[in-house]
Coordinates of C-alpha atoms in Angstrom, one line a residue:
M20 CA -205.4 36.7 205.7
P21 CA -206.5 34.4 202.9
K22 CA -208.9 31.5 203.5
P23 CA -206.7 29.0 205.3
L24 CA -206.3 25.4 204.2
E25 CA -208.2 23.0 206.4
A26 CA -207.4 19.3 206.7
I27 CA -207.3 16.6 209.3
N28 CA -204.5 14.0 209.1
D29 CA -203.8 14.8 205.4
F30 CA -201.2 17.4 204.6
V31 CA -197.5 18.0 203.9
V32 CA -195.1 19.8 206.2
K33 CA -191.7 20.8 205.0
F34 CA -188.7 22.1 207.0
A35 CA -186.1 24.3 205.4
N36 CA -182.9 24.3 207.4
V37 CA -179.2 24.8 207.2
N38 CA -177.0 21.6 207.2
G39 CA -175.1 21.2 210.4
S40 CA -177.6 23.2 212.5
G41 CA -178.8 20.3 214.5
S42 CA -182.3 20.4 213.0
A43 CA -182.4 16.8 211.9
S44 CA -183.1 15.5 215.4
A45 CA -186.0 17.8 216.0
N46 CA -187.5 17.2 212.5
A47 CA -187.3 13.4 213.0
L48 CA -189.0 13.8 216.4
F49 CA -191.8 15.6 214.6
A50 CA -192.4 12.7 212.1
K51 CA -192.2 10.0 214.7
S52 CA -194.6 11.7 217.1
I53 CA -197.2 11.6 214.4
L54 CA -196.7 7.9 214.0
R55 CA -197.0 7.5 217.8
M56 CA -200.5 9.1 217.4
G57 CA -201.4 6.2 215.1
I58 CA -201.4 8.4 212.0
P59 CA -199.4 7.1 208.9
A60 CA -196.6 9.4 207.8
S61 CA -193.5 9.3 205.7
S62 CA -190.4 11.5 205.6
R63 CA -187.9 12.5 202.9
N64 CA -184.6 14.1 203.8
I65 CA -183.1 16.3 201.1
F66 CA -179.6 17.2 202.1
P67 CA -176.4 18.5 200.4
S68 CA -173.2 16.6 199.7
N69 CA -171.2 19.2 201.6
I70 CA -170.6 18.8 205.3
Q71 CA -172.0 22.0 206.7
G72 CA -173.6 25.3 205.8
L73 CA -175.7 24.5 202.8
P74 CA -179.5 24.1 202.6
T75 CA -181.3 21.0 203.7
W76 CA -184.9 20.1 203.7
Y77 CA -187.0 17.5 205.5
E78 CA -190.5 16.8 204.1
V79 CA -193.2 14.9 206.0
R80 CA -196.2 13.5 204.3
I81 CA -199.1 12.9 206.7
S82 CA -201.8 10.7 205.2
E83 CA -204.5 8.9 207.1
A84 CA -205.2 7.0 203.9
S85 CA -201.5 5.8 203.8
H86 CA -200.6 7.7 200.7
L87 CA -196.9 7.8 201.6
G88 CA -195.2 8.7 198.4
R89 CA -194.4 12.4 197.7
R90 CA -197.5 14.2 196.8
G91 CA -196.1 17.5 195.5
G92 CA -196.7 20.9 197.0
V93 CA -196.4 22.0 200.7
D94 CA -199.2 22.9 203.1
L95 CA -197.0 24.1 205.9
M96 CA -193.5 25.4 205.4
V97 CA -191.2 25.8 208.4
A98 CA -188.7 28.3 206.9
M99 CA -185.5 28.5 208.9
N100 CA -183.0 29.3 206.2
P101 CA -182.8 32.8 204.8
Q102 CA -180.8 31.6 201.8
T103 CA -183.7 29.6 200.4
W104 CA -186.5 31.8 201.5
D105 CA -187.9 32.7 198.1
K106 CA -187.8 29.2 196.8
D107 CA -189.4 27.8 200.0
I108 CA -192.2 30.4 199.9
A109 CA -193.0 29.5 196.3
E110 CA -193.7 25.9 197.2
I111 CA -196.5 26.6 199.6
E112 CA -200.0 25.8 198.4
P113 CA -202.5 28.8 198.2
G114 CA -204.1 29.1 201.6
G115 CA -201.2 27.2 203.2
Y116 CA -199.1 28.3 206.1
L117 CA -195.6 29.7 206.7
L118 CA -193.9 29.5 210.0
Y119 CA -190.8 31.5 210.4
D120 CA -188.5 33.2 213.0
S121 CA -190.0 36.7 213.4
T122 CA -187.3 38.0 215.7
K123 CA -185.9 40.1 212.9
P124 CA -188.7 42.0 211.1
M125 CA -189.1 41.3 207.4
P126 CA -190.8 43.6 204.8
P127 CA -194.2 42.6 203.5
S128 CA -192.7 42.2 200.0
R129 CA -191.0 39.0 201.2
F130 CA -194.3 37.3 201.7
R131 CA -197.1 36.1 199.5
D132 CA -200.6 37.5 199.7
D133 CA -202.3 34.1 199.3
I134 CA -200.7 32.3 202.3
N135 CA -201.1 32.5 206.0
V136 CA -198.0 33.8 207.8
I137 CA -197.1 32.9 211.3
G138 CA -194.1 34.6 212.9
A139 CA -192.6 33.1 216.1
P140 CA -189.8 35.0 217.8
L141 CA -187.7 31.9 218.1
T142 CA -184.2 33.6 218.4
E143 CA -185.6 36.1 220.9
I144 CA -186.9 33.2 223.1
C145 CA -183.5 31.5 222.8
N146 CA -181.5 34.6 223.6
R147 CA -183.3 35.4 226.8
T148 CA -183.2 31.7 227.9
Y149 CA -179.7 30.5 227.0
D150 CA -176.3 32.1 227.3
D151 CA -174.3 29.5 225.3
M152 CA -174.3 30.0 221.6
R153 CA -174.5 26.3 220.7
Q154 CA -177.4 25.8 223.1
R155 CA -179.2 28.7 221.4
Q156 CA -178.8 27.0 218.0
L157 CA -179.7 23.5 219.1
F158 CA -182.7 24.4 221.3
K159 CA -184.2 26.7 218.7
N160 CA -185.1 23.6 216.8
I161 CA -186.9 22.0 219.8
I162 CA -188.6 25.3 220.5
Y163 CA -190.1 25.4 217.0
L164 CA -191.2 21.7 217.5
G165 CA -193.1 22.9 220.6
V166 CA -194.7 25.6 218.5
L167 CA -195.8 23.1 215.9
S168 CA -197.1 20.7 218.6
A169 CA -199.6 23.4 219.6
M170 CA -200.4 24.6 216.1
L171 CA -201.2 21.1 214.8
G172 CA -202.5 19.5 218.0
I173 CA -199.7 17.0 218.4
D174 CA -200.0 14.9 221.5
V175 CA -197.2 16.4 223.5
A176 CA -196.8 13.3 225.6
A177 CA -195.7 11.4 222.4
I178 CA -192.9 13.9 221.8
E179 CA -191.9 13.8 225.5
A180 CA -191.7 10.0 225.3
L181 CA -189.5 10.2 222.2
I182 CA -187.2 12.7 223.8
G183 CA -186.8 10.3 226.7
E184 CA -186.0 7.4 224.4
Q185 CA -183.6 9.5 222.3
F186 CA -181.5 10.6 225.2
R187 CA -181.7 7.3 227.2
G188 CA -178.4 7.0 229.0
K189 CA -177.8 10.7 228.7
D190 CA -180.4 11.7 231.3
A191 CA -178.9 15.2 231.8
L192 CA -180.1 16.1 228.4
I193 CA -183.7 15.1 228.8
K194 CA -184.9 17.9 231.1
P195 CA -183.4 20.8 229.0
N196 CA -185.0 19.4 225.8
L197 CA -188.4 19.1 227.5
H198 CA -188.0 22.6 228.8
A199 CA -187.3 24.0 225.3
L200 CA -190.3 22.0 223.9
Q201 CA -192.5 23.7 226.6
L202 CA -191.2 27.1 225.8
G203 CA -192.3 26.9 222.2
R204 CA -195.6 25.3 223.2
D205 CA -196.4 28.0 225.8
W206 CA -195.6 30.8 223.3
A207 CA -197.9 29.3 220.7
M208 CA -200.8 28.6 223.1
S209 CA -200.7 32.3 224.2
A210 CA -200.1 34.0 220.9
L211 CA -202.0 31.9 218.4
D212 CA -205.4 30.4 217.9
C213 CA -204.5 26.7 218.2
P214 CA -204.9 24.4 216.5
I215 CA -204.8 26.0 213.0
G216 CA -206.7 24.7 210.0
L217 CA -204.3 21.8 209.6
R218 CA -204.5 19.5 212.6
L219 CA -203.9 16.0 213.8
E220 CA -206.3 13.7 215.5
R221 CA -205.2 10.4 217.1
R222 CA -206.0 7.3 215.1
D223 CA -205.1 3.6 215.1
K224 CA -203.9 3.2 211.5
V225 CA -200.2 2.5 211.9
G226 CA -200.7 -1.0 213.3
D227 CA -197.6 -3.1 213.5
R228 CA -195.8 -1.3 210.7
I229 CA -192.3 -0.1 211.2
F230 CA -190.4 3.1 210.3
V231 CA -187.1 2.1 208.8
T232 CA -184.6 2.8 206.0
G233 CA -184.0 0.4 203.1
N234 CA -180.3 0.2 203.8
D235 CA -181.0 -1.0 207.3
T236 CA -183.5 -3.7 206.1
A237 CA -181.3 -4.8 203.2
A238 CA -178.4 -5.2 205.6
L239 CA -180.6 -7.3 207.9
G240 CA -181.7 -9.3 204.9
A241 CA -178.1 -10.0 204.1
V242 CA -177.6 -11.4 207.6
Y243 CA -180.7 -13.6 207.3
G244 CA -179.7 -14.6 203.7
G245 CA -176.5 -16.1 205.1
A246 CA -173.9 -13.5 204.1
T247 CA -170.7 -13.8 206.0
V248 CA -168.4 -11.5 204.0
C249 CA -168.9 -7.8 203.2
A250 CA -166.2 -5.8 201.3
W251 CA -167.0 -2.2 200.6
Y252 CA -165.6 1.3 200.0
P253 CA -167.5 4.3 201.4
I254 CA -169.7 6.1 198.9
T255 CA -173.0 7.9 199.4
P256 CA -175.7 6.7 199.6
S257 CA -174.6 3.1 200.2
S258 CA -172.3 3.4 203.2
S259 CA -175.0 3.1 205.8
L260 CA -175.9 -0.4 204.4
A261 CA -172.4 -1.7 205.2
E262 CA -172.5 0.0 208.6
A263 CA -175.9 -1.5 209.4
F264 CA -174.6 -5.0 208.3
S265 CA -171.7 -4.5 210.8
A266 CA -174.1 -3.6 213.6
H267 CA -176.5 -6.5 212.8
C268 CA -173.6 -9.0 212.6
F269 CA -172.2 -7.8 216.0
R270 CA -175.6 -8.6 217.4
Y271 CA -176.4 -11.9 215.6
R272 CA -173.1 -13.3 214.3
R273 CA -171.0 -13.6 217.4
D274 CA -170.5 -16.9 219.2
A275 CA -172.4 -16.7 222.5
E276 CA -169.7 -18.2 224.6
S277 CA -166.3 -17.2 222.9
K278 CA -167.7 -13.9 221.5
Q279 CA -165.7 -14.6 218.4
H280 CA -167.0 -13.0 215.2
K281 CA -168.4 -15.4 212.5
Y282 CA -168.2 -12.8 209.8
A283 CA -165.6 -10.6 207.9
I284 CA -166.2 -7.0 207.0
I285 CA -163.5 -5.3 205.0
Q286 CA -163.3 -1.6 204.2
A287 CA -161.1 -2.0 201.1
E288 CA -158.9 0.7 199.6
D289 CA -161.2 1.2 196.7
E290 CA -164.2 -0.2 194.8
L291 CA -162.0 -2.5 192.7
A292 CA -160.5 -4.2 195.7
S293 CA -163.9 -4.5 197.4
I294 CA -165.5 -6.4 194.4
G295 CA -162.3 -8.5 194.1
V296 CA -162.7 -9.6 197.7
V297 CA -166.4 -10.5 197.1
V298 CA -165.6 -12.5 194.0
G299 CA -162.8 -14.3 195.7
A300 CA -165.0 -15.1 198.7
G301 CA -167.8 -16.3 196.5
W302 CA -165.5 -18.6 194.6
N303 CA -164.4 -20.1 197.9
G304 CA -168.0 -20.8 198.9
S305 CA -168.9 -17.8 201.2
R306 CA -171.9 -15.7 200.7
A307 CA -170.4 -12.3 200.0
F308 CA -171.6 -8.9 198.9
T309 CA -170.6 -5.3 198.3
A310 CA -172.6 -2.1 198.6
T311 CA -171.9 0.8 196.3
S312 CA -173.5 3.3 194.0
G313 CA -173.2 4.3 190.3
P314 CA -169.5 5.5 190.3
G315 CA -168.5 2.3 192.1
I316 CA -170.3 0.1 189.5
S317 CA -168.3 1.9 186.8
L318 CA -165.0 1.0 188.6
M319 CA -166.1 -2.6 189.2
Q320 CA -166.7 -3.6 185.6
E321 CA -163.8 -5.9 185.0
F322 CA -164.3 -8.0 188.1
I323 CA -168.1 -8.2 187.4
G324 CA -167.3 -9.6 184.0
L325 CA -165.0 -12.1 185.5
A326 CA -167.7 -13.3 188.0
Y327 CA -170.2 -13.5 185.1
F328 CA -167.8 -15.5 182.8
A329 CA -166.2 -17.7 185.4
E330 CA -169.7 -18.1 187.0
I331 CA -169.0 -17.1 190.6
P332 CA -171.8 -16.1 193.0
A333 CA -171.7 -12.5 194.2
V334 CA -174.3 -9.9 195.4
I335 CA -174.0 -6.2 194.6
F336 CA -176.3 -3.7 196.3
D337 CA -176.5 -0.6 194.1
I338 CA -178.0 2.3 195.9
Q339 CA -178.5 4.6 193.0
R340 CA -177.9 8.3 193.1
G341 CA -177.9 11.4 190.8
S342 CA -175.6 10.8 187.9
P343 CA -173.4 10.8 185.7
S344 CA -169.9 11.2 187.0
T345 CA -170.0 12.6 190.6
G346 CA -173.5 13.9 189.7
M347 CA -175.7 14.6 192.7
P348 CA -174.4 12.3 195.5
T349 CA -177.2 13.0 197.9
R350 CA -180.1 13.0 195.4
T351 CA -182.0 10.0 194.1
Q352 CA -182.4 8.5 190.7
Q353 CA -183.1 5.2 188.9
A354 CA -180.3 5.7 186.4
D355 CA -178.0 2.6 186.7
I356 CA -180.4 0.2 185.1
L357 CA -178.5 -0.3 181.8
S358 CA -175.1 0.0 183.3
C359 CA -175.9 -2.9 185.7
A360 CA -177.9 -5.0 183.3
Y361 CA -174.9 -5.1 180.9
A362 CA -172.0 -4.4 183.2
S363 CA -168.6 -5.2 181.9
H364 CA -167.4 -5.5 178.3
G365 CA -168.6 -7.9 175.7
D366 CA -171.8 -10.0 175.7
T367 CA -172.9 -9.9 179.3
K368 CA -176.3 -9.9 181.0
H369 CA -176.9 -9.7 184.7
V370 CA -179.8 -10.4 187.0
L371 CA -181.4 -7.4 188.5
L372 CA -183.9 -7.1 191.4
F373 CA -186.1 -4.1 191.9
P374 CA -187.5 -3.8 195.5
Q375 CA -190.2 -1.1 195.9
D376 CA -189.6 -0.3 199.6
P377 CA -187.6 -1.3 202.7
H378 CA -189.9 -4.3 203.3
E379 CA -189.0 -5.8 199.9
A380 CA -185.4 -4.7 200.3
F381 CA -185.2 -7.1 203.2
D382 CA -186.9 -9.9 201.3
F383 CA -184.9 -9.4 198.1
A384 CA -181.6 -9.0 199.9
A385 CA -182.1 -12.4 201.5
R386 CA -183.3 -13.9 198.3
S387 CA -180.4 -12.5 196.3
F388 CA -177.9 -14.9 198.0
D389 CA -180.0 -17.9 197.0
L390 CA -180.2 -16.6 193.5
A391 CA -176.4 -16.0 193.3
D392 CA -175.6 -19.5 194.5
R393 CA -178.4 -21.1 192.3
L394 CA -177.4 -19.2 189.2
Q395 CA -173.7 -19.0 189.9
T396 CA -173.6 -15.3 188.8
P397 CA -173.6 -11.8 190.2
I398 CA -177.0 -10.5 191.4
F399 CA -177.7 -6.8 191.5
V400 CA -180.2 -5.5 194.1
M401 CA -181.2 -2.1 192.7
L402 CA -182.1 0.2 195.5
D403 CA -181.9 4.0 195.4
L404 CA -181.2 6.9 197.8
D405 CA -185.0 7.3 198.4
I406 CA -185.4 3.8 199.6
G407 CA -182.0 3.4 201.1
M408 CA -181.6 6.5 203.2
N409 CA -185.1 7.7 203.9
E410 CA -187.4 6.2 206.6
W411 CA -190.5 4.5 205.2
L412 CA -193.5 3.1 207.0
V413 CA -193.7 -0.5 205.9
P414 CA -195.2 -3.8 207.2
A415 CA -193.2 -5.6 209.9
L416 CA -190.4 -7.8 208.5
E417 CA -191.1 -11.6 208.5
W418 CA -188.9 -14.6 208.3
D419 CA -189.7 -18.3 208.1
P420 CA -187.4 -20.1 210.5
A421 CA -187.9 -23.3 208.5
R422 CA -186.5 -21.7 205.4
Q423 CA -183.4 -23.4 204.0
Y424 CA -180.6 -21.8 202.0
D425 CA -180.5 -22.8 198.3
R426 CA -176.8 -23.4 197.5
G427 CA -177.6 -24.6 194.0
K428 CA -175.6 -27.3 192.2
V429 CA -172.6 -28.1 194.4
M430 CA -171.0 -31.5 193.9
T431 CA -169.9 -33.2 197.1
Y432 CA -166.9 -35.2 198.1
E433 CA -168.9 -38.4 198.0
Q434 CA -170.1 -37.7 194.4
L435 CA -166.6 -36.9 193.2
E436 CA -165.2 -40.0 195.0
A437 CA -167.8 -42.2 193.4
G438 CA -166.7 -41.0 190.0
V439 CA -169.6 -38.8 189.0
E440 CA -168.7 -37.0 185.9
F441 CA -167.6 -33.4 186.7
G442 CA -167.4 -30.7 184.0
R443 CA -167.2 -27.3 185.5
Y444 CA -169.1 -25.8 182.6
L445 CA -171.0 -28.9 181.6
D446 CA -174.8 -28.5 181.3
V447 CA -176.3 -31.9 182.3
D448 CA -180.0 -31.0 182.4
G449 CA -180.6 -28.2 180.0
D450 CA -181.1 -25.3 182.4
G451 CA -177.7 -23.7 181.6
I452 CA -176.4 -24.1 185.1
P453 CA -173.4 -26.4 185.5
Y454 CA -172.3 -28.1 188.7
R455 CA -169.5 -26.5 190.7
T456 CA -167.3 -27.7 193.6
L457 CA -165.9 -25.7 196.4
P458 CA -162.1 -25.5 196.6
G459 CA -160.6 -28.4 198.5
T460 CA -163.7 -30.6 198.5
H461 CA -161.7 -33.5 197.1
P462 CA -157.9 -33.8 197.2
E463 CA -157.7 -34.8 193.5
R464 CA -161.0 -34.0 191.8
G465 CA -163.1 -30.9 191.3
A466 CA -162.1 -27.3 190.6
F467 CA -159.1 -25.8 192.3
F468 CA -158.8 -22.6 190.2
T469 CA -160.8 -20.6 187.7
R470 CA -160.0 -18.4 184.8
G471 CA -161.5 -15.5 182.9
T472 CA -160.5 -16.7 179.5
T473 CA -162.4 -19.0 177.2
K474 CA -162.6 -22.7 178.0
D475 CA -164.4 -25.9 177.1
R476 CA -167.1 -27.7 179.1
Y477 CA -164.4 -29.2 181.4
A478 CA -162.7 -25.9 182.1
K479 CA -159.8 -26.6 179.8
Y480 CA -158.3 -23.5 178.1
S481 CA -159.7 -23.3 174.6
E482 CA -159.8 -20.7 171.9
E483 CA -161.8 -23.0 169.5
G484 CA -164.8 -21.1 168.2
H485 CA -167.2 -23.9 168.8
D486 CA -166.2 -24.1 172.5
Y487 CA -166.7 -20.4 172.9
V488 CA -170.1 -20.4 171.2
D489 CA -171.2 -23.4 173.2
N490 CA -170.3 -21.7 176.4
M491 CA -172.0 -18.4 175.5
Q492 CA -175.2 -20.1 174.4
R493 CA -175.3 -22.0 177.7
L494 CA -175.0 -18.7 179.5
L495 CA -178.1 -17.5 177.6
R496 CA -180.0 -20.7 178.7
K497 CA -179.0 -19.9 182.3
F498 CA -180.3 -16.4 181.9
E499 CA -183.6 -17.8 180.6
T500 CA -183.8 -20.1 183.6
A501 CA -183.4 -17.0 185.8
K502 CA -186.9 -15.8 184.7
R503 CA -188.5 -18.6 186.6
L504 CA -186.6 -17.9 189.8
L505 CA -187.1 -14.1 190.1
P506 CA -190.0 -12.4 191.8
R507 CA -193.0 -12.3 189.5
P508 CA -194.2 -8.8 188.4
V509 CA -197.3 -7.5 190.2
K510 CA -200.2 -6.8 188.0
R511 CA -203.1 -4.5 188.9
E512 CA -206.2 -4.4 186.7
A513 CA -208.1 -1.1 186.6
P514 CA -211.5 -1.2 188.4
V515 CA -214.5 -1.4 186.1
G516 CA -215.4 2.2 184.9
P517 CA -218.7 3.5 183.7
L518 CA -218.1 2.1 180.2
G519 CA -217.0 -1.3 181.2
G520 CA -214.8 -3.5 178.9
P521 CA -211.1 -3.9 178.7
T522 CA -208.7 -1.0 179.4
R523 CA -206.8 0.3 176.4
F524 CA -203.8 1.7 178.2
G525 CA -201.4 0.4 180.7
A526 CA -198.4 1.6 182.8
I527 CA -195.2 -0.2 183.8
Y528 CA -193.1 1.0 186.8
F529 CA -190.6 -0.3 189.3
G530 CA -188.8 0.4 192.6
S531 CA -189.4 3.5 194.6
T532 CA -191.8 5.0 192.1
A533 CA -194.5 2.6 193.6
P534 CA -196.1 4.7 196.4
A535 CA -196.5 7.8 194.2
M536 CA -197.8 5.6 191.4
D537 CA -200.4 4.0 193.6
E538 CA -201.7 7.4 194.7
A539 CA -201.6 8.7 191.1
L540 CA -203.9 5.9 189.9
E541 CA -206.6 6.9 192.4
A542 CA -206.4 10.5 191.2
L543 CA -206.5 9.4 187.5
E544 CA -209.5 7.2 188.1
A545 CA -211.3 10.1 189.8
R546 CA -211.0 11.8 186.5
G547 CA -212.3 8.8 184.6
L548 CA -208.9 7.8 183.4
Y549 CA -208.3 4.1 183.8
L550 CA -205.0 2.2 183.5
D551 CA -203.9 -1.4 184.1
T552 CA -200.5 -1.5 185.7
L553 CA -197.6 -3.8 186.0
R554 CA -194.8 -3.4 188.6
V555 CA -191.6 -5.0 187.4
R556 CA -189.6 -6.7 190.1
G557 CA -186.8 -8.4 188.2
F558 CA -184.7 -8.7 185.1
P559 CA -184.7 -10.9 183.0
F560 CA -188.3 -10.0 182.4
H561 CA -191.0 -12.6 183.2
D562 CA -193.2 -13.6 180.3
D563 CA -196.0 -11.7 182.0
V564 CA -194.3 -8.5 181.0
L565 CA -194.5 -9.2 177.2
D566 CA -198.1 -10.4 177.6
F567 CA -199.0 -7.1 179.4
I568 CA -197.4 -5.0 176.7
T569 CA -199.0 -6.8 173.8
G570 CA -202.4 -6.7 175.6
H571 CA -202.6 -2.9 175.5
E572 CA -202.5 -0.2 172.8
R573 CA -200.1 2.1 174.7
I574 CA -197.9 1.5 177.8
F575 CA -196.7 4.4 179.9
V576 CA -193.2 3.6 181.4
I577 CA -192.6 5.6 184.5
E578 CA -189.0 5.9 185.7
Q579 CA -186.6 8.3 187.4
N580 CA -183.9 8.9 184.8
R581 CA -183.4 11.0 181.6
D582 CA -182.9 8.3 179.0
A583 CA -185.8 6.0 179.7
Q584 CA -183.5 3.2 180.7
L585 CA -186.2 0.6 181.6
R586 CA -188.1 1.4 178.4
T587 CA -184.8 0.8 176.5
L588 CA -184.3 -2.5 178.3
L589 CA -187.9 -3.5 177.5
T590 CA -187.7 -2.7 173.8
T591 CA -184.2 -4.4 173.4
E592 CA -184.9 -7.6 175.3
L593 CA -188.6 -8.1 174.4
E594 CA -188.2 -6.8 170.8
V595 CA -191.4 -4.7 171.1
D596 CA -192.3 -1.7 169.0
P597 CA -190.9 1.3 170.9
A598 CA -193.9 3.4 169.8
R599 CA -196.0 1.3 172.1
L600 CA -194.0 2.4 175.1
V601 CA -194.5 6.1 176.2
P602 CA -191.8 7.4 178.6
I603 CA -192.8 9.3 181.7
L604 CA -189.5 10.6 183.1
H605 CA -188.6 12.4 186.3
Y606 CA -185.0 13.0 187.1
D607 CA -184.4 16.2 189.1
G608 CA -183.0 14.3 192.0
T609 CA -186.1 14.5 194.2
P610 CA -188.4 11.5 194.6
I611 CA -191.2 11.4 192.0
T612 CA -194.6 12.8 193.1
A613 CA -198.1 11.6 192.5
R614 CA -199.0 15.0 191.0
F615 CA -196.2 14.7 188.4
I616 CA -197.4 11.3 187.3
V617 CA -201.0 12.4 187.1
K618 CA -200.3 15.5 185.0
A619 CA -197.9 13.7 182.7
I620 CA -200.3 10.9 182.0
A621 CA -203.4 13.1 181.8
D622 CA -201.7 15.4 179.4
M623 CA -200.6 12.6 177.1
L624 CA -204.0 10.9 177.2
A625 CA -205.6 14.2 176.2
V626 CA -203.4 14.1 173.0
V627 CA -203.6 10.4 172.1
T628 CA -207.2 9.7 173.1
L629 CA -210.0 10.3 170.5
A630 CA -212.2 7.6 172.0
P631 CA -213.1 6.4 175.5
L632 CA -210.3 5.0 177.5
R633 CA -212.2 1.7 177.7
K634 CA -213.4 -0.3 174.7
A635 CA -217.1 -0.3 174.8

């Protein structure tokens, strides 16, 4: 056998399964048991859009240093799907490990000479233990979990505790699962030299961090942000956000005594109806949102334009997926940037938020409703499948109970009764934001309807050119005001290298690219390649973004789409020379890896660099 890889608390395990085989539960137990040992880990579930029978993968990154983005490469492959065998074997690092079901012998030609092969007779163990075919299939997954617990040195008590929690209330299932776990563990302890070169040792490095999906935290953020109306139409990968909102509202938004619901959740007949409900609720003063993905955004265009031009608060969670058209519904991308920034026809510009993980998804979700009310406009929260549906290890969520909602410029009955001048589209203080009234605030004054056609400052229908230009220019002033209200970009200056002096090159990135980018920077610096970075968190872009670009010779723009959409937005909105912005693009539907970023940037620096990366 080749020299085996050796690592403690720093390796990648990947499970290759068949969708519908019941493997998801066992694989999740594997990841969570590592967290219970105090070792940071992250998981990525790669699954098909079909219901059953196609390949699915589950990748677990174990990193004591908390590098929790995708690294690239696999150190241990648990290959349970004959259909993807060759592809799965090819991913294993030289010296890495393959665990497979050896009940049916395989010819040597199906293996690689530079990996360590471990065959476990999983089907044989199941066949002699269980008579029921479904039990054989389900418990096979728990048996290989038992094998892994011995191979890697997982604390078996952690897995046993998780099984007890998973089947709480279904106690009859606990004992059979524990028995299957022990079957696999006993086989491995007797047949293998355990642990192997890859092993786990208990640490205390998880702390109070939580393991959670972005759709769940965004839904909770909507509750804390004051949302009372959700209208949606099911679409992968956004459906779980609306479902999580329903669950959180059932817990937190029911009257303690009467048990009456204080919220409305509507599964509409399509995306058009759902955004229509949201716009109508927002015009009436409710905090309302929809959750969708790229195809839904395409269908919602006209209502989004109405909300922009009539200036109605609305929040849209876009959980981006592979595109265009139906694309890859269960793969991730960052490919809706331009379609959301300029959604609808004509001259429109929309506010976008770019959370980097489930922790920021919670914060930005809550903040989005304040922004929608303050700016009286649609707000897009730009998640993606990687953040939305995968579980991330993030800091515990926090909320200040003293925090007050910002409802923006809403004129009261008392002000209207006192004769304060009300012009629905009148800018009284230069920030581009007019005062609004909620319907029925006053029996005679204020706004009772709205329109999507042109109007003057007092909401009277007008096709006069000067009224139209006046209104459109005010909307631009409001968009400029938004810069000061959005989360500021996060800047990181490169550490001082051996040459000292300022760094010539920089990188801009956003969203779920962050963890892989953070790890890539360490790897680049180990090679003597130093970059300043800026993580963009909102559009319109803060002035810091232009300052960052003009302060460097070249800027690498890292994003997960084909057409360099963030780079396009930067060059269009900031009017910078496109040659200064070098695209680094990853769009195969899997989350970007640190290795991809390192190679792409290192290769480009080798071409463009004829002098040290720092100015002497």
